[in-house]
Coordinates of C-alpha atoms and ligand atoms in Angstrom, one line a residue:
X180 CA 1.6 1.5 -29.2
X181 CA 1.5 -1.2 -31.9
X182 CA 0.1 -4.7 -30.5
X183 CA 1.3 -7.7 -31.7
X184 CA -1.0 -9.8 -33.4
X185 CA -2.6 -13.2 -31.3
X186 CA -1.6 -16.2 -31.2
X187 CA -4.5 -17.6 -31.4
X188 CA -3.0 -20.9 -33.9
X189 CA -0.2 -21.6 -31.0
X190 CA -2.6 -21.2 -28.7
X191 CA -5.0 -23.8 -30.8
X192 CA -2.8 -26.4 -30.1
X193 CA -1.4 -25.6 -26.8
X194 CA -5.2 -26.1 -25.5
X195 CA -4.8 -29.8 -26.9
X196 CA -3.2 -31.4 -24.1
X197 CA -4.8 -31.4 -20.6
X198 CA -2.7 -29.3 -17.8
X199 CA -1.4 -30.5 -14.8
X200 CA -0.2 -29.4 -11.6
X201 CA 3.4 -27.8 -11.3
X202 CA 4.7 -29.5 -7.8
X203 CA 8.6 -29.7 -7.1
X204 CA 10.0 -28.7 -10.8
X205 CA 7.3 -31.7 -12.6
X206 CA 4.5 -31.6 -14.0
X207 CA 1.5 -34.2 -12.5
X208 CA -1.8 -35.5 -12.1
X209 CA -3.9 -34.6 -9.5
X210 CA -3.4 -37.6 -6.6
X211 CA -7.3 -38.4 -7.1
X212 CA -7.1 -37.8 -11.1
X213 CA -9.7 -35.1 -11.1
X214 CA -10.2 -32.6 -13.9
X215 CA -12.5 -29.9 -14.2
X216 CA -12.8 -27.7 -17.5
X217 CA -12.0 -24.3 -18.8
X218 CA -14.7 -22.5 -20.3
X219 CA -14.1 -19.7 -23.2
X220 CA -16.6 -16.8 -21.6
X221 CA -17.1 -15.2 -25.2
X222 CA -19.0 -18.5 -26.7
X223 CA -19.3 -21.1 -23.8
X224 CA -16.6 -23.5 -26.0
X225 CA -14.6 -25.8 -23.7
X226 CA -10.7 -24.5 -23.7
X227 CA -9.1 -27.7 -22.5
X228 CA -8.5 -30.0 -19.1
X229 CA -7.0 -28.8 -15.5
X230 CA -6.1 -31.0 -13.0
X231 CA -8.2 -30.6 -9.8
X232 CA -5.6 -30.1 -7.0
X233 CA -7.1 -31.2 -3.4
X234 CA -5.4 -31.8 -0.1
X235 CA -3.1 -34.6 -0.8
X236 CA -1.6 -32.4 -3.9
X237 CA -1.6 -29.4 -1.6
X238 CA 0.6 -31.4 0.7
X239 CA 2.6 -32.3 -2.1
X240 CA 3.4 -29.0 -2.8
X241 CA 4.3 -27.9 0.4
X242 CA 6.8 -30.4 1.1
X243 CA 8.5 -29.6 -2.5
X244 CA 8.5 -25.7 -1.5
X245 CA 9.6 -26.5 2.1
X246 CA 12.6 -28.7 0.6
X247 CA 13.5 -25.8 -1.7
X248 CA 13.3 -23.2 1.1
X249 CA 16.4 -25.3 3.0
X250 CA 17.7 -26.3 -0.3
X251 CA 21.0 -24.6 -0.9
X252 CA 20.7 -23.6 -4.6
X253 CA 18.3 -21.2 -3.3
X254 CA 19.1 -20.3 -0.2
X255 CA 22.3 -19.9 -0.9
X256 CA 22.1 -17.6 -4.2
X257 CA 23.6 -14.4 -3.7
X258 CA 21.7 -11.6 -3.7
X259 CA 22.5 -10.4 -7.3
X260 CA 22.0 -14.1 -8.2
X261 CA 18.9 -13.7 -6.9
X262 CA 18.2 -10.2 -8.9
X263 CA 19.5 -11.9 -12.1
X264 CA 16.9 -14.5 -11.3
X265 CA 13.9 -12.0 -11.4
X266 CA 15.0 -10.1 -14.1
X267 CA 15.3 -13.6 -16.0
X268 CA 11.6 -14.2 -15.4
X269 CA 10.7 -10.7 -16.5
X270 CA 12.5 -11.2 -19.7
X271 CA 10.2 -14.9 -20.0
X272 CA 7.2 -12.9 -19.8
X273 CA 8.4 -10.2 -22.5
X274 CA 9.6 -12.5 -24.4
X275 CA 5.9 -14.3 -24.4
X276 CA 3.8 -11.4 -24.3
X277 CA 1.8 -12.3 -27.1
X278 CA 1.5 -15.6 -26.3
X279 CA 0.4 -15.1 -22.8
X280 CA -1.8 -12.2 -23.8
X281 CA -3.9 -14.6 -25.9
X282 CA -4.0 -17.2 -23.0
X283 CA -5.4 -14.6 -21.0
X284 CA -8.7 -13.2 -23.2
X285 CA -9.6 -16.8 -24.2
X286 CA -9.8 -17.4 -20.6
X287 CA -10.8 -14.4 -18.9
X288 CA -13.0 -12.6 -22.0
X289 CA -11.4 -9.1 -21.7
X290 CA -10.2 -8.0 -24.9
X291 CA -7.2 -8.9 -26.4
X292 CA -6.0 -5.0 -26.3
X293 CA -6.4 -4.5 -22.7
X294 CA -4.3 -8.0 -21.9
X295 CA -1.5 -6.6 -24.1
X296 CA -1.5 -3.3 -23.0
X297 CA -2.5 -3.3 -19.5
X298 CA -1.5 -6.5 -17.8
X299 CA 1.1 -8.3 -19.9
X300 CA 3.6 -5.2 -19.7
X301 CA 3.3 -5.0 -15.7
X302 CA 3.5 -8.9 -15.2
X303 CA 6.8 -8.3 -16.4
X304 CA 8.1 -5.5 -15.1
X305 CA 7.2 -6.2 -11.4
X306 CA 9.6 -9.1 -11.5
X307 CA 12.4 -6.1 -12.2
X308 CA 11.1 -3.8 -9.9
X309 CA 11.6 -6.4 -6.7
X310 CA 14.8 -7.2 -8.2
X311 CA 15.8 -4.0 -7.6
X312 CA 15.2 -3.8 -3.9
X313 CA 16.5 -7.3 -2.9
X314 CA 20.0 -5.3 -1.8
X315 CA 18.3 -2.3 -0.3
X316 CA 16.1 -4.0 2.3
X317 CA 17.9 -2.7 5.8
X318 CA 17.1 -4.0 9.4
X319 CA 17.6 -1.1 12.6
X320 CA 20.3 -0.3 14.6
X321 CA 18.8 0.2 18.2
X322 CA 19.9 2.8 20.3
X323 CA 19.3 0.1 24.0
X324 CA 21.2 0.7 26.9
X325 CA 24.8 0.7 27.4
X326 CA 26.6 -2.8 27.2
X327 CA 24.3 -3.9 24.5
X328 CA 24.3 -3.8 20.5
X329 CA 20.1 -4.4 19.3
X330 CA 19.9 -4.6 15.5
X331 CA 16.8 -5.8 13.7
X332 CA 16.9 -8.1 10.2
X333 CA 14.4 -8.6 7.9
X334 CA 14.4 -12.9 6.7
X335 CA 12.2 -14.7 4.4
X336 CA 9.6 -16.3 5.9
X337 CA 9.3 -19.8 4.5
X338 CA 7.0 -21.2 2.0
X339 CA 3.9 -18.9 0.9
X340 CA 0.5 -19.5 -0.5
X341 CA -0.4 -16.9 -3.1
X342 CA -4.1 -17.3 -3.9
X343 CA -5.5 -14.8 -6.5
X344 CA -8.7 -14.5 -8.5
X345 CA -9.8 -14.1 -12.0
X346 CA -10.0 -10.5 -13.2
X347 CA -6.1 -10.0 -13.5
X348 CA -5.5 -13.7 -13.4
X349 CA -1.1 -13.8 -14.6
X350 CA -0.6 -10.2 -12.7
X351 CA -2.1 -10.1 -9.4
X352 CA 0.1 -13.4 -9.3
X353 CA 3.0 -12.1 -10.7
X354 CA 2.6 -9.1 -7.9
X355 CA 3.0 -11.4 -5.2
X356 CA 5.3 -14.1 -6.5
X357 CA 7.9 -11.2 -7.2
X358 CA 8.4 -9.6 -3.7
X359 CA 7.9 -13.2 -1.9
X360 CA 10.7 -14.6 -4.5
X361 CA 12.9 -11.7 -4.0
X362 CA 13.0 -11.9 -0.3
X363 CA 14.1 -15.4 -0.4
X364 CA 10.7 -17.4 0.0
X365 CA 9.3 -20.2 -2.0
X366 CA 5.7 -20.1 -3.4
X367 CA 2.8 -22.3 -3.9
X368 CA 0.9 -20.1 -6.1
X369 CA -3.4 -21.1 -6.5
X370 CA -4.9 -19.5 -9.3
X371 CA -9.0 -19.0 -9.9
X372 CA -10.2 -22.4 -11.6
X373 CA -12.3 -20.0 -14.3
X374 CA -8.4 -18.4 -15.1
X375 CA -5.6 -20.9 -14.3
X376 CA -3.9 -20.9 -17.9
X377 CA -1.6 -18.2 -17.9
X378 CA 0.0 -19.3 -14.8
X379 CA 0.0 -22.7 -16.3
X380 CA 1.9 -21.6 -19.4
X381 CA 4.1 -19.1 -17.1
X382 CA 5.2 -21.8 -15.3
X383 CA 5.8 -23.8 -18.4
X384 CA 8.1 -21.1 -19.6
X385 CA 9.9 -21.1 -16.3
X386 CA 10.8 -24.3 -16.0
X387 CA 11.9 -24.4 -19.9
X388 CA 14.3 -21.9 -19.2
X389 CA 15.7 -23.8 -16.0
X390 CA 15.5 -20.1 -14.1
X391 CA 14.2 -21.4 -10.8
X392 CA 15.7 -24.1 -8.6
X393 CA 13.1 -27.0 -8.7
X394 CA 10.1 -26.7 -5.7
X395 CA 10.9 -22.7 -5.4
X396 CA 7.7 -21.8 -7.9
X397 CA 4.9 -24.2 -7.6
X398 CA 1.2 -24.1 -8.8
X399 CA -1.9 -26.1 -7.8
X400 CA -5.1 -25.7 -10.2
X401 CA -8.1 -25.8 -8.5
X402 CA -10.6 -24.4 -6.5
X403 CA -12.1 -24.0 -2.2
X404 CA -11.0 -27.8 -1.6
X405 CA -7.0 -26.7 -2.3
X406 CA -7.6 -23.1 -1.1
X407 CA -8.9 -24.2 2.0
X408 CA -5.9 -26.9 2.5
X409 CA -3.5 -23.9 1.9
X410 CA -5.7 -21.7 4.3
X411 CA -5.4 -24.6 6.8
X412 CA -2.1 -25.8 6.2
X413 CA 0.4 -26.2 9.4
X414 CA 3.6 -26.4 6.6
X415 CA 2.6 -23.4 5.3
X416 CA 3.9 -19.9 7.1
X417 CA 2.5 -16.9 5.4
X418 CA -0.6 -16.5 2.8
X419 CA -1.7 -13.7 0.5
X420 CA -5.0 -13.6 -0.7
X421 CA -6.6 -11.4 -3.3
X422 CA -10.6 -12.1 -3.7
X423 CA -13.9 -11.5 -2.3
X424 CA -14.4 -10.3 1.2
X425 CA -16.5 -13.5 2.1
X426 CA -13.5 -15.8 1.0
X427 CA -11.1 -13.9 2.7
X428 CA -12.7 -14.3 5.9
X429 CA -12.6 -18.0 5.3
X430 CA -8.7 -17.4 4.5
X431 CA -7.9 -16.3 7.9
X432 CA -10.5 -18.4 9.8
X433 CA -7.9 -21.0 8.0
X434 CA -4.8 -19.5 9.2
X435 CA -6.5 -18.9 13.0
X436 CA -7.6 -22.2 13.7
X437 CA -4.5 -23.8 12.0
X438 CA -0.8 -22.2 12.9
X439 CA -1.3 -18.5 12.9
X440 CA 0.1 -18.0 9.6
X441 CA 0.8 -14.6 8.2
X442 CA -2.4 -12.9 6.5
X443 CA -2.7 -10.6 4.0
X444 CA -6.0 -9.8 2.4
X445 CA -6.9 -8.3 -1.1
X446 CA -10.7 -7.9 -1.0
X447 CA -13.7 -6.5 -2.5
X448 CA -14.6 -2.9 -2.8
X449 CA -17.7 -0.7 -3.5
X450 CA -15.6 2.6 -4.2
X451 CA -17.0 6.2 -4.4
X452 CA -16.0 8.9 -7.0
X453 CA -17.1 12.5 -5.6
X454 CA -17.7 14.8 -8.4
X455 CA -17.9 18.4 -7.4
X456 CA -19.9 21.5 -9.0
X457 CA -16.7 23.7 -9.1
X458 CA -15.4 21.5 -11.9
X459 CA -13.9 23.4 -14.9
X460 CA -13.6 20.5 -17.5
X461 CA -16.5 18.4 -16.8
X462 CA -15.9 16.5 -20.1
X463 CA -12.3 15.4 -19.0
X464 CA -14.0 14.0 -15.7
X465 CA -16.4 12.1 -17.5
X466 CA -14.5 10.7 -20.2
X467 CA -11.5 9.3 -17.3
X468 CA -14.1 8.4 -14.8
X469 CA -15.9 6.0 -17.5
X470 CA -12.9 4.8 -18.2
X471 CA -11.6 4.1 -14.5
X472 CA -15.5 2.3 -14.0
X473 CA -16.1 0.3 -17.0
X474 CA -13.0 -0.8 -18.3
X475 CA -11.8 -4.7 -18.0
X476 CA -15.6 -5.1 -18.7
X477 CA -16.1 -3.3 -15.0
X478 CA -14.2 -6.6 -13.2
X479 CA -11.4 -4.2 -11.1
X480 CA -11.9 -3.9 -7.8
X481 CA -10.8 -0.7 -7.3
X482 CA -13.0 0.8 -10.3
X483 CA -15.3 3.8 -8.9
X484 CA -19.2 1.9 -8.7
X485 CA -20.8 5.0 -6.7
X486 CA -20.7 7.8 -8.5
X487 CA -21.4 10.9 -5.8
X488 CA -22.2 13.7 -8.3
X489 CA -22.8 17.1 -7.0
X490 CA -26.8 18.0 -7.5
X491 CA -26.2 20.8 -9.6
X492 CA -24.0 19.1 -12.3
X493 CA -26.0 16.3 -11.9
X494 CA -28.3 16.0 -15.1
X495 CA -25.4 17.8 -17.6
X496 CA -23.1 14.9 -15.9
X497 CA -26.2 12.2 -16.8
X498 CA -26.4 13.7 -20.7
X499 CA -22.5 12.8 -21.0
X500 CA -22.2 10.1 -19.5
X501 CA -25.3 7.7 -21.1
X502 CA -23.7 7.7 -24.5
X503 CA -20.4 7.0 -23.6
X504 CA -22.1 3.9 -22.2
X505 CA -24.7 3.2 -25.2
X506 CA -21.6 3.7 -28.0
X507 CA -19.5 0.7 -26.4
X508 CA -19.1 -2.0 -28.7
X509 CA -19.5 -5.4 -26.6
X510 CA -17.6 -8.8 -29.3
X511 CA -15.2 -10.8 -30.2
X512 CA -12.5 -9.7 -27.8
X513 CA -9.9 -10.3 -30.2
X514 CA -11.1 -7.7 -32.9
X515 CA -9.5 -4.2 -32.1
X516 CA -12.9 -2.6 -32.3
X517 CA -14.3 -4.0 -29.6
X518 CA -14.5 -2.0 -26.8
X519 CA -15.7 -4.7 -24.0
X520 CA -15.3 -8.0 -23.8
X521 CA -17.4 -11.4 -22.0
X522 CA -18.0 -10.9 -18.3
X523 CA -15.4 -13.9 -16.8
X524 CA -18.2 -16.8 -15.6
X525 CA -21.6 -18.3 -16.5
X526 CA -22.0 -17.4 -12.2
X527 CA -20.5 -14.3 -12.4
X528 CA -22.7 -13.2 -15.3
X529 CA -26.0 -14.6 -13.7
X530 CA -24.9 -12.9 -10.2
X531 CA -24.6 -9.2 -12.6
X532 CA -28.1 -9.4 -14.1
X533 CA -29.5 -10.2 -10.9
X534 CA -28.1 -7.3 -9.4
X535 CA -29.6 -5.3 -12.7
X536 CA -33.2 -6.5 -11.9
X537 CA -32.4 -5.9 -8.0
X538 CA -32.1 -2.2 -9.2
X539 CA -35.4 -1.7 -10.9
X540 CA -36.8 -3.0 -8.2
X541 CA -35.4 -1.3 -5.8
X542 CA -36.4 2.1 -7.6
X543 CA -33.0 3.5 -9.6
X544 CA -34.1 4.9 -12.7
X545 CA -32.3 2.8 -15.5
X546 CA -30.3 4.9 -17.6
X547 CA -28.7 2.5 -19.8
X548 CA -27.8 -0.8 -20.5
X549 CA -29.9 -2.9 -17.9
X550 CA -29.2 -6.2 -20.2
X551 CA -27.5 -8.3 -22.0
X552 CA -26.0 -7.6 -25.7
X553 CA -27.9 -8.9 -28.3
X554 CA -24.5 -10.9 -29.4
X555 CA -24.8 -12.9 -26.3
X556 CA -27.9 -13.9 -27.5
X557 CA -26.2 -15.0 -31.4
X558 CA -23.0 -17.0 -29.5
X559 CA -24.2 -17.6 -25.7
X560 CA -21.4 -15.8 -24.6
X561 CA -21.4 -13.9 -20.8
X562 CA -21.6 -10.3 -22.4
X563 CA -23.5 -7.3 -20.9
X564 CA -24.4 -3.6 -22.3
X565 CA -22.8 -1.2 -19.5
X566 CA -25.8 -0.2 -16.8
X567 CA -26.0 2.9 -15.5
X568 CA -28.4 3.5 -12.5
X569 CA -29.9 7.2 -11.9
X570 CA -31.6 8.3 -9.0
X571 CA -29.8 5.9 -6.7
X572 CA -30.3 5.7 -2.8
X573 CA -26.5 5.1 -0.8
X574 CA -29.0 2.6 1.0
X575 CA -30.3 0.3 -1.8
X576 CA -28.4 -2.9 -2.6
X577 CA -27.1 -1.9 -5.6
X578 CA -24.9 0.7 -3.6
X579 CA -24.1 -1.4 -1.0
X580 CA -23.0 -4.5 -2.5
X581 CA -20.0 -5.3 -4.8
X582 CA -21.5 -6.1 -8.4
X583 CA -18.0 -6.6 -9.4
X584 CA -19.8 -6.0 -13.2
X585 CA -20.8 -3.0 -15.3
X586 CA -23.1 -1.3 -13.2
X587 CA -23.2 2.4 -12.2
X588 CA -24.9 4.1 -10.0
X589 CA -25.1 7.9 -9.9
X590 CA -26.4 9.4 -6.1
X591 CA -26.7 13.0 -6.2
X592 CA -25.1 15.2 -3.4
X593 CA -26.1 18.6 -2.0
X594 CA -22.9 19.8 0.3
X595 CA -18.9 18.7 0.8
X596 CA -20.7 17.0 4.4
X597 CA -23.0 15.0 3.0
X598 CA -20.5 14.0 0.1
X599 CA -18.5 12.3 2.6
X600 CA -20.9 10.8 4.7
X601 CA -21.9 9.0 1.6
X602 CA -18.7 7.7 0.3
X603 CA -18.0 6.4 3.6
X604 CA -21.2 5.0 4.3
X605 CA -19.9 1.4 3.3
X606 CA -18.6 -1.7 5.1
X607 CA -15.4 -1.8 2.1
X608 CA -12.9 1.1 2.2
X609 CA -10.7 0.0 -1.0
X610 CA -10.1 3.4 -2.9
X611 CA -11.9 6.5 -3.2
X612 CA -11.6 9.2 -5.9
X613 CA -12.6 13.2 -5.3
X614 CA -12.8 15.5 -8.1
X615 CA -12.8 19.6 -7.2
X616 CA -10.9 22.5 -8.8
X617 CA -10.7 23.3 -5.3
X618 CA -7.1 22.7 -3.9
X619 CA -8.6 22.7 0.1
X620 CA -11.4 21.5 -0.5
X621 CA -9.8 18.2 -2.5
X622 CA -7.0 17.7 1.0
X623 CA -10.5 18.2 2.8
X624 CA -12.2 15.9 1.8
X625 CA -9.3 13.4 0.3
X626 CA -8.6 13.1 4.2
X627 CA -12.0 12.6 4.8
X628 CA -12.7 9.7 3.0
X629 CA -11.8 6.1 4.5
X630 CA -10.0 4.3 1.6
X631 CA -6.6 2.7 1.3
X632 CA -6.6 4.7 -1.9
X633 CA -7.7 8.4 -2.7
X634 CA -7.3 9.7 -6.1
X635 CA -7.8 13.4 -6.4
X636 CA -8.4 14.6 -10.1
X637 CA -7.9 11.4 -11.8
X638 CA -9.5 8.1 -10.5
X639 CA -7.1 5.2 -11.0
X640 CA -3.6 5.9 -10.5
X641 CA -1.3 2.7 -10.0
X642 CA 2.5 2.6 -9.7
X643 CA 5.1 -0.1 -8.2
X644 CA 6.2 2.3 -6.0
X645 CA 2.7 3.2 -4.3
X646 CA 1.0 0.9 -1.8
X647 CA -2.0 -0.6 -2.9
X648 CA -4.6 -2.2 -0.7
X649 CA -7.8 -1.5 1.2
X650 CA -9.2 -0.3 4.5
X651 CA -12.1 -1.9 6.8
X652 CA -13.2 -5.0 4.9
X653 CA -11.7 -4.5 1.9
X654 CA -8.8 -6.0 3.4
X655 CA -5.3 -6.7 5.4
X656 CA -2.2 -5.3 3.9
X657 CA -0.6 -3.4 1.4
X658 CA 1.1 -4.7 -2.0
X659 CA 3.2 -3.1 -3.7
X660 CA 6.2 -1.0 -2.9
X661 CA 8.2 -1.4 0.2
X662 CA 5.2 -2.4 2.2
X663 CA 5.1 -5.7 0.2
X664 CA 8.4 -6.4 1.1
X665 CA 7.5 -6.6 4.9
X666 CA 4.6 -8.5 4.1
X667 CA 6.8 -11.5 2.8
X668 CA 9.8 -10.8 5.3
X669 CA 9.7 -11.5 9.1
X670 CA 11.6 -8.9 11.1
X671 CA 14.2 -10.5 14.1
X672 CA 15.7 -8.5 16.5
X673 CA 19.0 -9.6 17.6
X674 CA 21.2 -8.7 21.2
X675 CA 24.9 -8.5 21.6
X676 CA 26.4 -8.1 24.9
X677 CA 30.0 -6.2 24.8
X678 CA 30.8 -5.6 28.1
Ligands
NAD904 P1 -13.2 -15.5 -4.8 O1 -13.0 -15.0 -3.4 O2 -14.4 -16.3 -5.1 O3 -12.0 -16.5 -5.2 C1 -10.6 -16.0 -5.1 C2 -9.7 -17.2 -4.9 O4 -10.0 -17.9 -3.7 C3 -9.9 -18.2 -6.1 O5 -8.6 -18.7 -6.4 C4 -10.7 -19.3 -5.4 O6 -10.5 -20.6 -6.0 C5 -10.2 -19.3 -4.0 N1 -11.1 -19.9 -3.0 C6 -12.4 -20.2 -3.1 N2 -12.8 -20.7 -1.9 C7 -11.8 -20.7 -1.1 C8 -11.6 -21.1 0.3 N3 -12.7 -21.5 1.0 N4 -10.4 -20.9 0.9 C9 -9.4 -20.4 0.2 N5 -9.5 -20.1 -1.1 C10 -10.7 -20.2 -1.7 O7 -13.0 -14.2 -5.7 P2 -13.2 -14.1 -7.3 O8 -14.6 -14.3 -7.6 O9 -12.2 -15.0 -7.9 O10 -12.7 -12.6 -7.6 C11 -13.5 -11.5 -7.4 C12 -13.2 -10.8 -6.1 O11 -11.8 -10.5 -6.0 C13 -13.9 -9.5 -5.9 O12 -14.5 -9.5 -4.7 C14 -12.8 -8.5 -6.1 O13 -13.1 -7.2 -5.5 C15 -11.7 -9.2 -5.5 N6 -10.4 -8.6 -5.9 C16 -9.7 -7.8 -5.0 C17 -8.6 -7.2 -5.4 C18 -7.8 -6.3 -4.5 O14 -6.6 -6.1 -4.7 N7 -8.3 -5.8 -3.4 C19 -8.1 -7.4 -6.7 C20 -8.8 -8.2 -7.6 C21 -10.0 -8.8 -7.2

């Protein structure tokens, strides 16, 4: 696939001017006038200003999405208006996918490559792929008792807070603002103050192109103080949240304590890759597993962190594997040779080098990596050499807690049993991936494991039309597919008497 070149000149002098928030169709200040910065991860250089939403602004926001809920140029759209209307948006992002690509890696530090090919491309074509179902979304006829018609329909429910992260900053939006748009709602959308720009500019474009009816799209920069006013928020009737585990607890404390709002959680994982002895190509499995683990500098959370490795493909798995790791080229994100970019925050890079340390001490044998690259010592920027961890106990911290970073640790399995009992050993249940040339053996065990996700033969498979989502505290929910369009409808059942 050819890649357009940056923009890194446009995106020069977009950076100039200070952002603001996007509340009923304007642009505006925060209500208190706070900023806080944007910080490029590859050299530490400021990027530019973002207004600092708090409560006041988040209240803001909800009465301009609550307006444009009841508002009739909305409401009132038909439904192929409404599919024209997602398609439009898809076309925006196309249209500025080089733009928005180079937003992204200045912001985020992943390379310029992987924001082109990997999460530009699906921004846009989510927006289609909701647009599609907004006519096929059917309620039930009942089969009650005589004397009675029961029929079931699915209606938007109201205005939604989309809070998302940093690692996939324009498309883990773009995932929710599509189904919640198509089914008729209006959005505040809260992206991670370490990533806000491409929603910024997204917006930007939106409005530009007059697509949306003012107050239906709106987006408040900032951080826990607006968060937790969404969480909180009595206007507000349905939230979806993609982040850590300990956030999205906080999330729906919020919603509890508040008005009950509709939760759904995206959170952390800690996900196992079983490797099995009876595997013919064990080249192939290294070479895709690497790939599904350290790629997007290791900041997925679905990537496979525990690598279960049967004990007697163990040390032939090790050989492969710890060059792949010491051959990755770790710069400028923009130059096509590099292979991984800056880790996405000065915390978040402090938080994986303690976990690094945390494994030598807690006995893993280092393997590779285990520091930072020398190029983060030439420009100060957040980069670290991929560490792999040998000899690992499912016990130790390393195992048990999400690194969210590129750290590996290889355990070493005797039987199928045992296998299993490790994977699952783990309070997150996000995905899980099995690989056996054994076709019982893979349903087996791909049962087995307790993960909203199990790839068998090739970690990492994503498609629109597969639910994705976690199990036990990796979270509430599936996106994606049909199962995100009951997540932003509410279901009525509705009686007729006849006789
Ligand atoms: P985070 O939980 O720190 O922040 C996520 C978002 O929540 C940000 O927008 C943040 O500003 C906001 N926030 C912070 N405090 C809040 C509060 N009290 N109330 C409401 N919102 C608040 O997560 P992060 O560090 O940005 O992202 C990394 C985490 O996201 C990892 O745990 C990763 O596994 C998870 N993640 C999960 C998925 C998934 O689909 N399951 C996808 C990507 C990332």
């Amino acid at each position: 696939m050819s890649i357009e070149p940056a923009k890194l000149d446009w995106a020069k002098n977009w950076l100039k001017t200070s952002k603001s928030l996007f509340i009923g169709g304007e642009w505006t200040s925060s209500q208190s006038g706070k900023t806080f910065s944007s910080i490029n991860p590859t050299n530490r250089e400021k990027l530019t200003e973002l207004a600092q939403a708090g409560k006041i602004d988040v209240d803001l926001a909800v009465i301009a999405a609550r307006k444009a809920f009841e508002n009739s140029d909305w409401k009132n759209l038909t439904r192929r208006q409404r599919a024209e209307t997602l398609n439009k948006i898809a076309q925006l992002i196309r249209e500025h996918r080089a733009e928005l690509a180079t937003l992204e890696t200045l912001d985020n530090g992943k390379t310029y490559k992987e924001s082109f090919i990997d999460d530009l491309p699906e921004s846009a074509d989510v927006f289609d792929y909701y647009a599609a179902w907004i006519d096929k979304v059917y309620g039930d006829s009942v089969p009650v008792e005589k004397g009675f018609i029961n029929f079931t329909q699915h209606e938007p429910i109201g205005v939604c807070a989309l809070i998302v992260p940093w690692n996939f900053p324009l498309l883990l939006a773009c995932w929710k603002i599509a189904p919640a748009l198509a089914m008729g709602n209006t959005v505040i959308v809260k992206p991670s103050p370490f990533t806000s720009l491409t929603l910024v500019r997204l917006c930007e474009i939106i409005q530009e192109a007059k697509v949306l009816p003012k107050g239906v799209l709106n987006l408040v920069t900032g951080d826990l103080e607006a968060g937790e006013a969404l969480s909180r928020h009595l206007g507000i009737n349905k939230i979806s949240f993609t982040g850590s585990t300990v956030v999205g607890k906080k999330v729906a404390e919020g919603a509890s304590v508040s008005n009950l709002k509709r939760v759904s959680l995206e959170l952390g994982g800690k996900s196992p890759n079983i490797i099995f002895d009876d595997v013919k190509d064990l080249d192939a499995v290294v070479a895709r597993s690497f790939q599904a683990m350290f790629s997007h500098k290791a900041e997925k959370c679905s990537e496979p962190t525990r690598f279960i490795i049967h004990e007697a493909i163990y040390d032939a798995f090790v050989a492969k594997i710890v060059p792949k790791a010491q051959a990755v080229l770790c710069g400028d994100p923009f130059s096509p040779e590099t292979d991984q970019g800056a880790q996405a925050h000065e915390a978040h890079f402090n938080k994986i080098l303690n976990y690094i340390e945390l494994g030598k001490k807690e006995g893993a044998t280092l393997l590779a990596g285990g520091k930072v690259d020398p190029i983060a010592e030439e420009n100060g920027g957040f980069f670290i050499r991929p560490t792999i961890f040998g000899d690992v106990k499912n016990s130790m911290r390393i195992a048990q807690e999400e690194i969210f970073g590129p750290v590996l640790c290889l355990i070493k399995f005797k039987n199928e049993a045992e296998a299993v009992q490790i994977a699952n050993d783990t309070h997150y249940g996000l995905a899980a991936g099995v690989y056996t040339d054994d076709a019982k053996r893979a349903h087996r065990v791909a049962t087995q494991l307790d993960a909203g996700m199990v790839f068998v033969n090739h970690y990492g498979c994503y498609d629109f039309a597969s639910p994705f989502g976690g199990v036990k505290q990796s979270g509430w929910g599936k996106e994606m597919a049909r199962n995100s369009l009951e997540e932003y409808t509410k279901l009525k059942s509705i009686w007729v008497r006849y006789s």
